[in-house]
mmCIF file of C-alpha atoms in Angstrom:
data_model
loop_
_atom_site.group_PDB
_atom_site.id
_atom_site.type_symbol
_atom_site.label_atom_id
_atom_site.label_comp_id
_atom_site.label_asym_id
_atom_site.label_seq_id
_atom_site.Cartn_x
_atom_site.Cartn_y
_atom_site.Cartn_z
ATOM 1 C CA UNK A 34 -19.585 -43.653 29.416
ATOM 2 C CA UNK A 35 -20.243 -41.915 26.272
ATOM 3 C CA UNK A 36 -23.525 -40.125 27.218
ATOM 4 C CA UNK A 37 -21.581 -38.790 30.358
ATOM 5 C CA UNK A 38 -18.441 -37.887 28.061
ATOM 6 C CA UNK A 39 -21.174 -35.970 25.656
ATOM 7 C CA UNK A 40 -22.717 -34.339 28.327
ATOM 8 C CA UNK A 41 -19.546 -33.131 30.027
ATOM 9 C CA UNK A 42 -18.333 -31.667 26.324
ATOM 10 C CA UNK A 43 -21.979 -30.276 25.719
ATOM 11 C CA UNK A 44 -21.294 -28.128 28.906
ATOM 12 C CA UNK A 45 -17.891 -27.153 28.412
ATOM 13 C CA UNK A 46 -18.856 -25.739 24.863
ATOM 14 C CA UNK A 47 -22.028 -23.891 26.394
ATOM 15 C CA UNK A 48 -19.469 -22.245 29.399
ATOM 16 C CA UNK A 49 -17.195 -21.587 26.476
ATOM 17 C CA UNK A 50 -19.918 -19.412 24.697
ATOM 18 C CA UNK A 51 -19.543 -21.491 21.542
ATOM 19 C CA UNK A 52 -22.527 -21.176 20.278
ATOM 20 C CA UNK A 53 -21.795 -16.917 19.822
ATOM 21 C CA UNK A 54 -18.531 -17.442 18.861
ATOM 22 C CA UNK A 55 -20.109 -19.897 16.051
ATOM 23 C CA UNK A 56 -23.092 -17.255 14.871
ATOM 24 C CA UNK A 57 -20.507 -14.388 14.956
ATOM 25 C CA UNK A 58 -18.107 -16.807 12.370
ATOM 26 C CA UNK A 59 -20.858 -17.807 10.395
ATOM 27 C CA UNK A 60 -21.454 -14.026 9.767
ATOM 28 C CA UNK A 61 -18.269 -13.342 8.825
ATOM 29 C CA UNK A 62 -17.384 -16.348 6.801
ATOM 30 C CA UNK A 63 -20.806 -15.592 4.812
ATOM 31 C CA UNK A 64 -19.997 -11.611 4.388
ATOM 32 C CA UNK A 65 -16.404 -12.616 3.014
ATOM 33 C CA UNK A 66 -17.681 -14.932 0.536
ATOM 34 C CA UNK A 67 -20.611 -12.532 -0.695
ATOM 35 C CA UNK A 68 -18.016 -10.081 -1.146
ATOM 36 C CA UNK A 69 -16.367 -12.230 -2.748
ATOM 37 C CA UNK A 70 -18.880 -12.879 -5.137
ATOM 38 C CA UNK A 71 -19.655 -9.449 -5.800
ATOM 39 C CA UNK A 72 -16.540 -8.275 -6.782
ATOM 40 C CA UNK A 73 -15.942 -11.064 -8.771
ATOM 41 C CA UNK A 74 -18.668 -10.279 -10.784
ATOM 42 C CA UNK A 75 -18.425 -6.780 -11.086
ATOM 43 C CA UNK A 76 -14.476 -6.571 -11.734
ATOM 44 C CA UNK A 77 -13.945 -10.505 -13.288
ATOM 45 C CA UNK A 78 -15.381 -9.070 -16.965
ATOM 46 C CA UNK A 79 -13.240 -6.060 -17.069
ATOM 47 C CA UNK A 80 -10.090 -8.164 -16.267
ATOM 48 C CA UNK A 81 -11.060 -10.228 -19.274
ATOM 49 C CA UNK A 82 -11.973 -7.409 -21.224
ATOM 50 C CA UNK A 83 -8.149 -5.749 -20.575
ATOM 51 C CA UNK A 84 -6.378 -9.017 -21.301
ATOM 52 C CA UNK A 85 -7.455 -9.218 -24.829
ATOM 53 C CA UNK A 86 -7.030 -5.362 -25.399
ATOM 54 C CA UNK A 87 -3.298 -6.149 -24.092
ATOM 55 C CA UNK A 88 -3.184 -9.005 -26.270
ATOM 56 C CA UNK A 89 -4.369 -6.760 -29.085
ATOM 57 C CA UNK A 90 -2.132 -4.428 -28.491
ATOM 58 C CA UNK A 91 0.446 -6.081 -28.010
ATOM 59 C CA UNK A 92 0.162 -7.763 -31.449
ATOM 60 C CA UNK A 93 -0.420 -4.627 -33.221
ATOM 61 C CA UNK A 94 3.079 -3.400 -30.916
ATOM 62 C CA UNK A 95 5.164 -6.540 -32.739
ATOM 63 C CA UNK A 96 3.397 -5.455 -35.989
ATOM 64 C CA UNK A 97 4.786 -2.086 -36.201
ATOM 65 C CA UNK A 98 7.987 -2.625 -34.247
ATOM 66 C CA UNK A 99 9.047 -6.264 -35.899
ATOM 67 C CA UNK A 100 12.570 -5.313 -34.717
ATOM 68 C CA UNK A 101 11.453 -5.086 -31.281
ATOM 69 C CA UNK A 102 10.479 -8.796 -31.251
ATOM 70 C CA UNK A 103 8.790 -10.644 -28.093
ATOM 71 C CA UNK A 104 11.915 -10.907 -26.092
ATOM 72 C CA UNK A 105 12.592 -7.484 -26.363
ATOM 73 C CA UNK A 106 9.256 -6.112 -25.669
ATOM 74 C CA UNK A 107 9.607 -8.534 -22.340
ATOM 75 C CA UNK A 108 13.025 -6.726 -21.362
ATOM 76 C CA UNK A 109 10.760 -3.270 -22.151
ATOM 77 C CA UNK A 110 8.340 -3.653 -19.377
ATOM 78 C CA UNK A 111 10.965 -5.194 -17.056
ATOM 79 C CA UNK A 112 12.711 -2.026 -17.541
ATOM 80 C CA UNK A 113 9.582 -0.054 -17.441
ATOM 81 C CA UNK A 114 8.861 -2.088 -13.901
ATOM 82 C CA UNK A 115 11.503 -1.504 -12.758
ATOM 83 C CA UNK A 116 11.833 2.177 -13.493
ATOM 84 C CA UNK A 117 8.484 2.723 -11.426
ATOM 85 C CA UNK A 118 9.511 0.896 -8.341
ATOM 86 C CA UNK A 119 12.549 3.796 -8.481
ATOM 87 C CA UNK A 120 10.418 6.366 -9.081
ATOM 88 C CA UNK A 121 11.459 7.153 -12.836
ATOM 89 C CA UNK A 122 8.595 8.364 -15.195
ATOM 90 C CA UNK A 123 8.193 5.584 -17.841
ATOM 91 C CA UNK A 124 7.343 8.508 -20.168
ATOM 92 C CA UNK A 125 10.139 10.886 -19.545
ATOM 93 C CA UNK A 126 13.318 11.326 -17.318
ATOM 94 C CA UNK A 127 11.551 13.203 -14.818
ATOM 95 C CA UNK A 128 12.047 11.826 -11.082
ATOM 96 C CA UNK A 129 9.302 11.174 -8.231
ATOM 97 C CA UNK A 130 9.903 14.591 -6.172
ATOM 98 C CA UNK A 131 11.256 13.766 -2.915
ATOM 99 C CA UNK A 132 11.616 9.861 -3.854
ATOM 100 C CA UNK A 133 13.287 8.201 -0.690
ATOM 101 C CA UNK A 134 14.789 12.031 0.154
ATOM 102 C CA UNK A 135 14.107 12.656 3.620
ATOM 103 C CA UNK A 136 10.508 13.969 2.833
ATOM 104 C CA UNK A 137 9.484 11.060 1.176
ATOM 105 C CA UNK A 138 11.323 9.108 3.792
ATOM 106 C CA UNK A 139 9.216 10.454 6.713
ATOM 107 C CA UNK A 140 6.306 9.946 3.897
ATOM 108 C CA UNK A 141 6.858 6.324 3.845
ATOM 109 C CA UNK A 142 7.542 5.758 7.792
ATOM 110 C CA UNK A 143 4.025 7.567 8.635
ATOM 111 C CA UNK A 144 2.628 4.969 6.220
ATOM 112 C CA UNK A 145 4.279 2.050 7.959
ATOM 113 C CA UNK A 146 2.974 2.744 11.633
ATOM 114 C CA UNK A 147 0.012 3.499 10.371
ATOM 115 C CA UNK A 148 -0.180 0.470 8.155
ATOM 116 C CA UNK A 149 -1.667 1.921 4.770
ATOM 117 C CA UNK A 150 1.036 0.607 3.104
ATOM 118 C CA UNK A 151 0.589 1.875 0.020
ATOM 119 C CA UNK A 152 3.588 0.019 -1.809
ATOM 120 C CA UNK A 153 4.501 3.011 -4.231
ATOM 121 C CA UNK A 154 7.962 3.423 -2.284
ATOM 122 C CA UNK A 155 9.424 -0.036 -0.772
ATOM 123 C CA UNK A 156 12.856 -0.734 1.178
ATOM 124 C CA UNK A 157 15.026 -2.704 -1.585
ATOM 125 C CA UNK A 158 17.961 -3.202 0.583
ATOM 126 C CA UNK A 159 18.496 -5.954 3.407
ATOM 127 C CA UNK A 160 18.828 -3.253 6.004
ATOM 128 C CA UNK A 161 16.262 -1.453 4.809
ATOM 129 C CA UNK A 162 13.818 -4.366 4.993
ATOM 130 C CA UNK A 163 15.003 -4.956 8.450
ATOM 131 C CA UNK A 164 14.837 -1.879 9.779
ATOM 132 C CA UNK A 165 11.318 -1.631 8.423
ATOM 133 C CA UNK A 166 10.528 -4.608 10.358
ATOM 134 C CA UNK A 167 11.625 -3.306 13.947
ATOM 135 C CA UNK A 168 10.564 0.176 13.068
ATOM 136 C CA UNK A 169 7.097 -1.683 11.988
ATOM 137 C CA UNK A 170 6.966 -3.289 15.744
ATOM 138 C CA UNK A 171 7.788 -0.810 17.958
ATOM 139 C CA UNK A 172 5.864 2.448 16.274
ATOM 140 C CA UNK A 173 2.313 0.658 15.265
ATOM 141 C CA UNK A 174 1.278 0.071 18.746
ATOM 142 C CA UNK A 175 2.186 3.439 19.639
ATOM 143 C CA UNK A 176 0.434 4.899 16.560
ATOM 144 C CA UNK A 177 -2.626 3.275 17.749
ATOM 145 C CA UNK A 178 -2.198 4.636 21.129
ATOM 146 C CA UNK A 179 -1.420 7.803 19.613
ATOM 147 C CA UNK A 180 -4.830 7.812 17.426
ATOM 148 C CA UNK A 181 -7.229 6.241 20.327
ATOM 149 C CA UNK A 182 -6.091 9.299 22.457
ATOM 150 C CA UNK A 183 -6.839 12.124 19.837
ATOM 151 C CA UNK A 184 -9.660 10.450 18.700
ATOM 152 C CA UNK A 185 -11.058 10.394 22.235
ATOM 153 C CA UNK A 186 -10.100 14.183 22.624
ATOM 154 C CA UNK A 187 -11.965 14.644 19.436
ATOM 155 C CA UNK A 188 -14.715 13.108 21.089
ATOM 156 C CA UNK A 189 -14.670 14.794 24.458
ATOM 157 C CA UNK A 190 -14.636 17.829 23.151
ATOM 158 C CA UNK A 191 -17.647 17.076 20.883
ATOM 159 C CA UNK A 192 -19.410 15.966 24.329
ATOM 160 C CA UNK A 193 -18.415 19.237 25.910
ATOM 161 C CA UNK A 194 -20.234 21.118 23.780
ATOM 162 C CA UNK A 195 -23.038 18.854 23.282
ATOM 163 C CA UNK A 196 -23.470 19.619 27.154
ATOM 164 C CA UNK A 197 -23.073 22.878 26.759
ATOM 165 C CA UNK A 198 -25.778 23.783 24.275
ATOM 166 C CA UNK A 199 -27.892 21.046 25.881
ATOM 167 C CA UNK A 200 -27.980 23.206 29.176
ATOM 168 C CA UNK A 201 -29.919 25.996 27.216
ATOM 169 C CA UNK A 202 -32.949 23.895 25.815
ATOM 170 C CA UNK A 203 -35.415 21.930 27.526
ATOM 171 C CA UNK A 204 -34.946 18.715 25.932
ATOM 172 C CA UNK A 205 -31.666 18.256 25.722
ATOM 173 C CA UNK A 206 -31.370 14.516 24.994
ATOM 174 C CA UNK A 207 -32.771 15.556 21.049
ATOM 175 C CA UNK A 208 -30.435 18.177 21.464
ATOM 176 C CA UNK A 209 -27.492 16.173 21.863
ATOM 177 C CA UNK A 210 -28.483 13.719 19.207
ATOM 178 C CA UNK A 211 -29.229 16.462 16.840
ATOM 179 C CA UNK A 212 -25.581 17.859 17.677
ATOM 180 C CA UNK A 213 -23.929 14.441 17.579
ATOM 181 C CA UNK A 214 -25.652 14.190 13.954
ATOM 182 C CA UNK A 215 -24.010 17.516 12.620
ATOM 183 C CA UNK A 216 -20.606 16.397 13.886
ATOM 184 C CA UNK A 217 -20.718 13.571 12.393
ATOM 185 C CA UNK A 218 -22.068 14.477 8.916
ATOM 186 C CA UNK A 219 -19.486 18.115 9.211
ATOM 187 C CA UNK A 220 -16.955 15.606 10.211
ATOM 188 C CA UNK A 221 -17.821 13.433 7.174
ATOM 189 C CA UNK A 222 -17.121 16.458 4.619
ATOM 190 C CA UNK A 223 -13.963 17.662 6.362
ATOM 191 C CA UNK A 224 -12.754 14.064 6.029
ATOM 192 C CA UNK A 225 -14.617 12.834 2.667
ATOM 193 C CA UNK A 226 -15.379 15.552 0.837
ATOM 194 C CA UNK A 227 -13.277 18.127 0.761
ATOM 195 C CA UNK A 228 -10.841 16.242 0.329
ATOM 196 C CA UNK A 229 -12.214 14.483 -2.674
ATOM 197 C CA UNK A 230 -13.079 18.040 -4.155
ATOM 198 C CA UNK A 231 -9.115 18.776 -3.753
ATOM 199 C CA UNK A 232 -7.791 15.544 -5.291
ATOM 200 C CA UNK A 233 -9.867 16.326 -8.259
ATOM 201 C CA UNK A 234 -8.472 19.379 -8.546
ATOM 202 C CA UNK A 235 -5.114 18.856 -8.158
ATOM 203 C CA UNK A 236 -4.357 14.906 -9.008
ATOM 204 C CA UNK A 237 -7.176 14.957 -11.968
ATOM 205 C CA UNK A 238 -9.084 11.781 -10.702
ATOM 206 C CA UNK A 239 -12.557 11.546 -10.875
ATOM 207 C CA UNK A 240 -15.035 11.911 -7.678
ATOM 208 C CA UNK A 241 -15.472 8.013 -7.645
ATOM 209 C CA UNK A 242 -11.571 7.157 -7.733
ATOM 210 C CA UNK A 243 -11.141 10.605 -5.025
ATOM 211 C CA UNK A 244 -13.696 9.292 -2.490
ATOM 212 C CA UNK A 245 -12.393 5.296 -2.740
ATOM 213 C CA UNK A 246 -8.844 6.729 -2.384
ATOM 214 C CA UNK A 247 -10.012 8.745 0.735
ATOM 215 C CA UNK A 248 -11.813 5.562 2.466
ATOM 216 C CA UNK A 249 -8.637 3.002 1.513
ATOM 217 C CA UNK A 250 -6.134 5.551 3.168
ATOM 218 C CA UNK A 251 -7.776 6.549 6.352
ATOM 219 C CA UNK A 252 -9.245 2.940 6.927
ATOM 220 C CA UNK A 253 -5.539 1.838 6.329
ATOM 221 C CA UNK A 254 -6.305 -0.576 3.962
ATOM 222 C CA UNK A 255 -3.721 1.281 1.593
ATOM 223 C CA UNK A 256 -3.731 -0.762 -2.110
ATOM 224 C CA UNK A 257 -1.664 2.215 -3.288
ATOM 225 C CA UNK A 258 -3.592 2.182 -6.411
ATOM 226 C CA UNK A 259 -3.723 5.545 -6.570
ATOM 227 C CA UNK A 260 -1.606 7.934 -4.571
ATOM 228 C CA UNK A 261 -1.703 11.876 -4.200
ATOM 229 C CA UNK A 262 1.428 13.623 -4.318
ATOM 230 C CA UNK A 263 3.641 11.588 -6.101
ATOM 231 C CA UNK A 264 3.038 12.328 -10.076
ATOM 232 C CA UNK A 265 5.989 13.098 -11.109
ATOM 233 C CA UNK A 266 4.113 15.227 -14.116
ATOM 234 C CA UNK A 267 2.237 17.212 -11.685
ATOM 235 C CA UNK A 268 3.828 20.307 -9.946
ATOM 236 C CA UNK A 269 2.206 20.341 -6.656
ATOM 237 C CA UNK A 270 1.992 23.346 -4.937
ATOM 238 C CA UNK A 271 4.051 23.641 -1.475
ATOM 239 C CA UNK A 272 1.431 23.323 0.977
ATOM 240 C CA UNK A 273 -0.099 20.397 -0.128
ATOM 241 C CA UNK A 274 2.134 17.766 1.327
ATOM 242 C CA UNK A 275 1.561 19.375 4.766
ATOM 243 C CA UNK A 276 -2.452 19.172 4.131
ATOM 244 C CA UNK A 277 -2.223 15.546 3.174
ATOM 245 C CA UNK A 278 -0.316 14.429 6.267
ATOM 246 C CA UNK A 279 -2.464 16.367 8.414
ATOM 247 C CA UNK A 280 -5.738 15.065 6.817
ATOM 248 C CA UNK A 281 -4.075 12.002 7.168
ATOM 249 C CA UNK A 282 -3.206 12.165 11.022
ATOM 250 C CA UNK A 283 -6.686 13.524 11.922
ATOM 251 C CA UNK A 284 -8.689 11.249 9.784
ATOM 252 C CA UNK A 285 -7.144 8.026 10.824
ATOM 253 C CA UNK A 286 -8.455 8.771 14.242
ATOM 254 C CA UNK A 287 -11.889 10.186 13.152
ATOM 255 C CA UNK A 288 -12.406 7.192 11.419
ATOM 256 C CA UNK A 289 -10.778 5.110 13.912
ATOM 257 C CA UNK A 290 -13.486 6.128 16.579
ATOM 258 C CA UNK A 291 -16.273 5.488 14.193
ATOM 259 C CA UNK A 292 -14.884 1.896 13.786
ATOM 260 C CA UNK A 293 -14.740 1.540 17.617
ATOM 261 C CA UNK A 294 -18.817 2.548 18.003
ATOM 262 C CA UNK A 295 -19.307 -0.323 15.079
ATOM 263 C CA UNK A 296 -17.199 -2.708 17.534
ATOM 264 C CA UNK A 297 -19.323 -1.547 20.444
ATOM 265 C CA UNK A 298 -22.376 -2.036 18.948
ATOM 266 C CA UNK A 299 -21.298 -5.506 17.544
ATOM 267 C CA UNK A 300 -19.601 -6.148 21.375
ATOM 268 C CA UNK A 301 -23.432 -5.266 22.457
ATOM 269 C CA UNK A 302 -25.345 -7.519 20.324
ATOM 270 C CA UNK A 303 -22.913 -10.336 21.203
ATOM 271 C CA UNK A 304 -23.485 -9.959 24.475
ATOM 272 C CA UNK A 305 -27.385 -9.728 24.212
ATOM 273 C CA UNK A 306 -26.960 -12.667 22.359
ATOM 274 C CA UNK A 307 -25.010 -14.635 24.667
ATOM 275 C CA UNK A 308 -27.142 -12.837 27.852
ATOM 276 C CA UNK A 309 -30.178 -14.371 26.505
ATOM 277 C CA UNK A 310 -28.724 -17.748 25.572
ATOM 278 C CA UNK A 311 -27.658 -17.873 29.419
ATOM 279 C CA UNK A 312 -30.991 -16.428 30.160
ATOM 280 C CA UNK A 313 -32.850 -19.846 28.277
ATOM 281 C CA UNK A 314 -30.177 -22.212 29.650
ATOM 282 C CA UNK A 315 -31.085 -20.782 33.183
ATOM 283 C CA UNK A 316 -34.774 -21.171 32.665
ATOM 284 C CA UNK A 317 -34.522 -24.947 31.332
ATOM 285 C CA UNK A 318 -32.159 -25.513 34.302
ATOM 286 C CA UNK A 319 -35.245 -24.518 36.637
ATOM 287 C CA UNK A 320 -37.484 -26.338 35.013
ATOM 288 C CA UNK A 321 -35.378 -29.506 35.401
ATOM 289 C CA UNK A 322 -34.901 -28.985 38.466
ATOM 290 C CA UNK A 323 -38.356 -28.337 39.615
ATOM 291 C CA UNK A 324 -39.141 -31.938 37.595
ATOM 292 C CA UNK A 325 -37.241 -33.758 39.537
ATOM 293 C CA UNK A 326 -37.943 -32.190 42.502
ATOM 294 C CA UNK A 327 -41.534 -33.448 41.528
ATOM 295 C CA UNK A 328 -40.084 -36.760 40.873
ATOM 296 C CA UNK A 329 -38.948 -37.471 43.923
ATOM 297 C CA UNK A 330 -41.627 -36.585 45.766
ATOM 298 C CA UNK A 331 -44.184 -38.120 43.863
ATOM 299 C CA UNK A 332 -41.720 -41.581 44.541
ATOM 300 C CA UNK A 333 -41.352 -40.711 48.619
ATOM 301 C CA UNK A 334 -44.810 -40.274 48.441
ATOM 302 C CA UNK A 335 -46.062 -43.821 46.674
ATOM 303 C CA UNK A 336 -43.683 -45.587 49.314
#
C-alpha cells in the first residue's frame, strides 16, 4: 500500500511542476539571505559606529546642559519627532511648503497608488487612515493598468521606428538591436541621470544618494529616506514640482517594462526548465515501456 501511495504522490508532485517551483524558491530564498548578508556587513559597522557617537554625544549634551537632564532631553526628541511627522523644521519655525495643502495632498495620493510610499507625509486621523485604505484599493490596480498601457505605447512606438529605419539598411535585425540599445541606454539618462545631475543641483545630495533615490522611487520601493521637494530650507523653484511628477509618471512605466522583460526572461527559463524536465520524464516513460514490452514477449515466447 505504501509503495502505491508513494508512487501516486511522486506523480502528482511531477504534474504539479514541483520540482521548478522548488529550484525557482531555492533561488530566491538563497538571493534573500545573501543580501542579507551583504548588507549586514556593509551597513551593521556603521550602525555601531553611530550608536556610540550618539552615546557620546549625548553625554557631552547632559554635560553642558545639566539642567536639561535625561528626562528632558527624552521629551526634546519626542518633540523634535513629532515636529517632523508635521512638517515643522526642527531647526527653525519654517513649515514643509505645501504640507498636506492640496499640492502636497495630490503629492501624497500619487505616492499611494503608486506604492512608493515614502512615509514623509502620513494620514494621522481615523478617517484619514481609512480613506487611505479604500483609496489604496481601488486606484493601485488602475495605476498599474495605467503604467502597463503607457509603457507599452512607449514601447510601440520605439518598435515603429525600429521598423522604420530597419527598412533602409540591409540587415536590419543588427539594426534593430543597435536601435533597441540606444533607447534603452538614452532612456537610462533621461530616467537616471539627468535626473541625478538635477537633484544635486537643487537638493545638494551627492551622485551616490541622487542615483539610489532615483532607483527606490521609480522601482516603488519608496524608504523615503531622502525626498526631493520637501526641504523646508530650500526654495525650490516653481517648475520643479511639475518635473518631478512627470519624471515620476513616465519613469514608473519605463522601468516598469524593463521589469516585465526580466519576468519574461525568468517566465522563459522556467519553462525551458520545466519543458526539458517533461522532455526526460517522457523519454524514461518510453524506455519503460519498451522494457516491458520486451518483457512480455520474451515470457509469451518461453511458454
Amino acid at each position: 500500500m505504501l509503495p502505491i501511495c508513494s508512487e501516486k504522490l511522486c506523480q502528482f508532485l511531477s504534474k504539479a511542476r514541483f520540482p521548478s517551483i522548488l529550484f525557482l524558491g531555492v533561488i530566491y530564498l538563497s538571493y534573500v539571505l545573501l543580501g542579507g548578508l551583504v548588507f549586514w556587513k556593509l551597513e551593521g559597522w556603521y550602525v555601531l559606529k553611530q550608536i556610540e557617537t550618539l552615546k557620546d554625544e549625548r553625554t557631552k549634551l547632559l554635560v553642558k546642559y545639566p539642567c536639561v537632564g535625561q528626562s528632558g532631553l527624552r521629551e526634546l526628541a519626542q518633540m523634535i519627532k513629532a515636529a517632523s511627522i508635521v512638517g515643522l523644521s526642527p531647526d527653525s519655525n519654517n513649515i514643509t511648503d505645501g504640507f498636506w495643502k492640496y499640492t502636497s495632498s495630490s503629492v501624497f495620493a500619487a505616492t499611494v497608488v503608486t506604492t512608493i510610499g515614502y512615509g514623509n507625509i502620513i494620514p494621522l486621523t481615523a478617517a484619514g487612515q481609512i480613506f487611505c485604505v479604500m483609496f489604496a484599493l481601488f486606484g493601485i490596480p488602475l495605476n498599474v493598468v495605467i503604467l502597463n498601457r503607457v509603457g507599452k505605447y512607449m514601447l510601440a512606438i520605439e518598435k515603429k521606428f525600429c521598423n522604420f529605419i530597419a527598412k533602409k539598411f540591409e540587415r536590419a535585425k543588427c539594426v534593430r538591436i543597435f536601435i533597441h540599445s540606444i533607447c534603452f541606454v538614452l532612456s537610462a539618462f533621461m530616467y537616471f541621470v539627468m535626473p541625478m545631475i538635477l537633484f544635486k543641483e537643487y537638493e545638494g545630495w551627492s551622485y551616490s544618494a541622487a542615483i539610489y533615490y532615483c532607483f527606490i522611487t521609480l522601482s516603488t520601493i519608496g524608504f523615503g529616506d531622502y525626498v526631493a521637494d520637501y526641504n523646508p530650507a530650500i526654495n525650490y523653484p516653481e517648475w520643479y514640482g511639475g518635473l518631478i511628477a512627470a519624471w515620476i509618471f513616465f519613469g514608473l512605466a519605463w522601468l516598469a517594462l524593463l521589469i516585465n522583460h526580466g519576468i519574461d526572461l525568468l517566465e522563459s527559463f522556467n519553462a525551458h526548465f520545466r519543458s526539458k524536465h517533461s522532455k526526460e520524464e517522457h523519454e524514461q516513460t518510453q524506455v519503460e515501456d519498451i522494457t516491458e514490452q520486451t518483457k512480455k514477449q520474451a515470457a509469451v515466447e518461453a511458454t
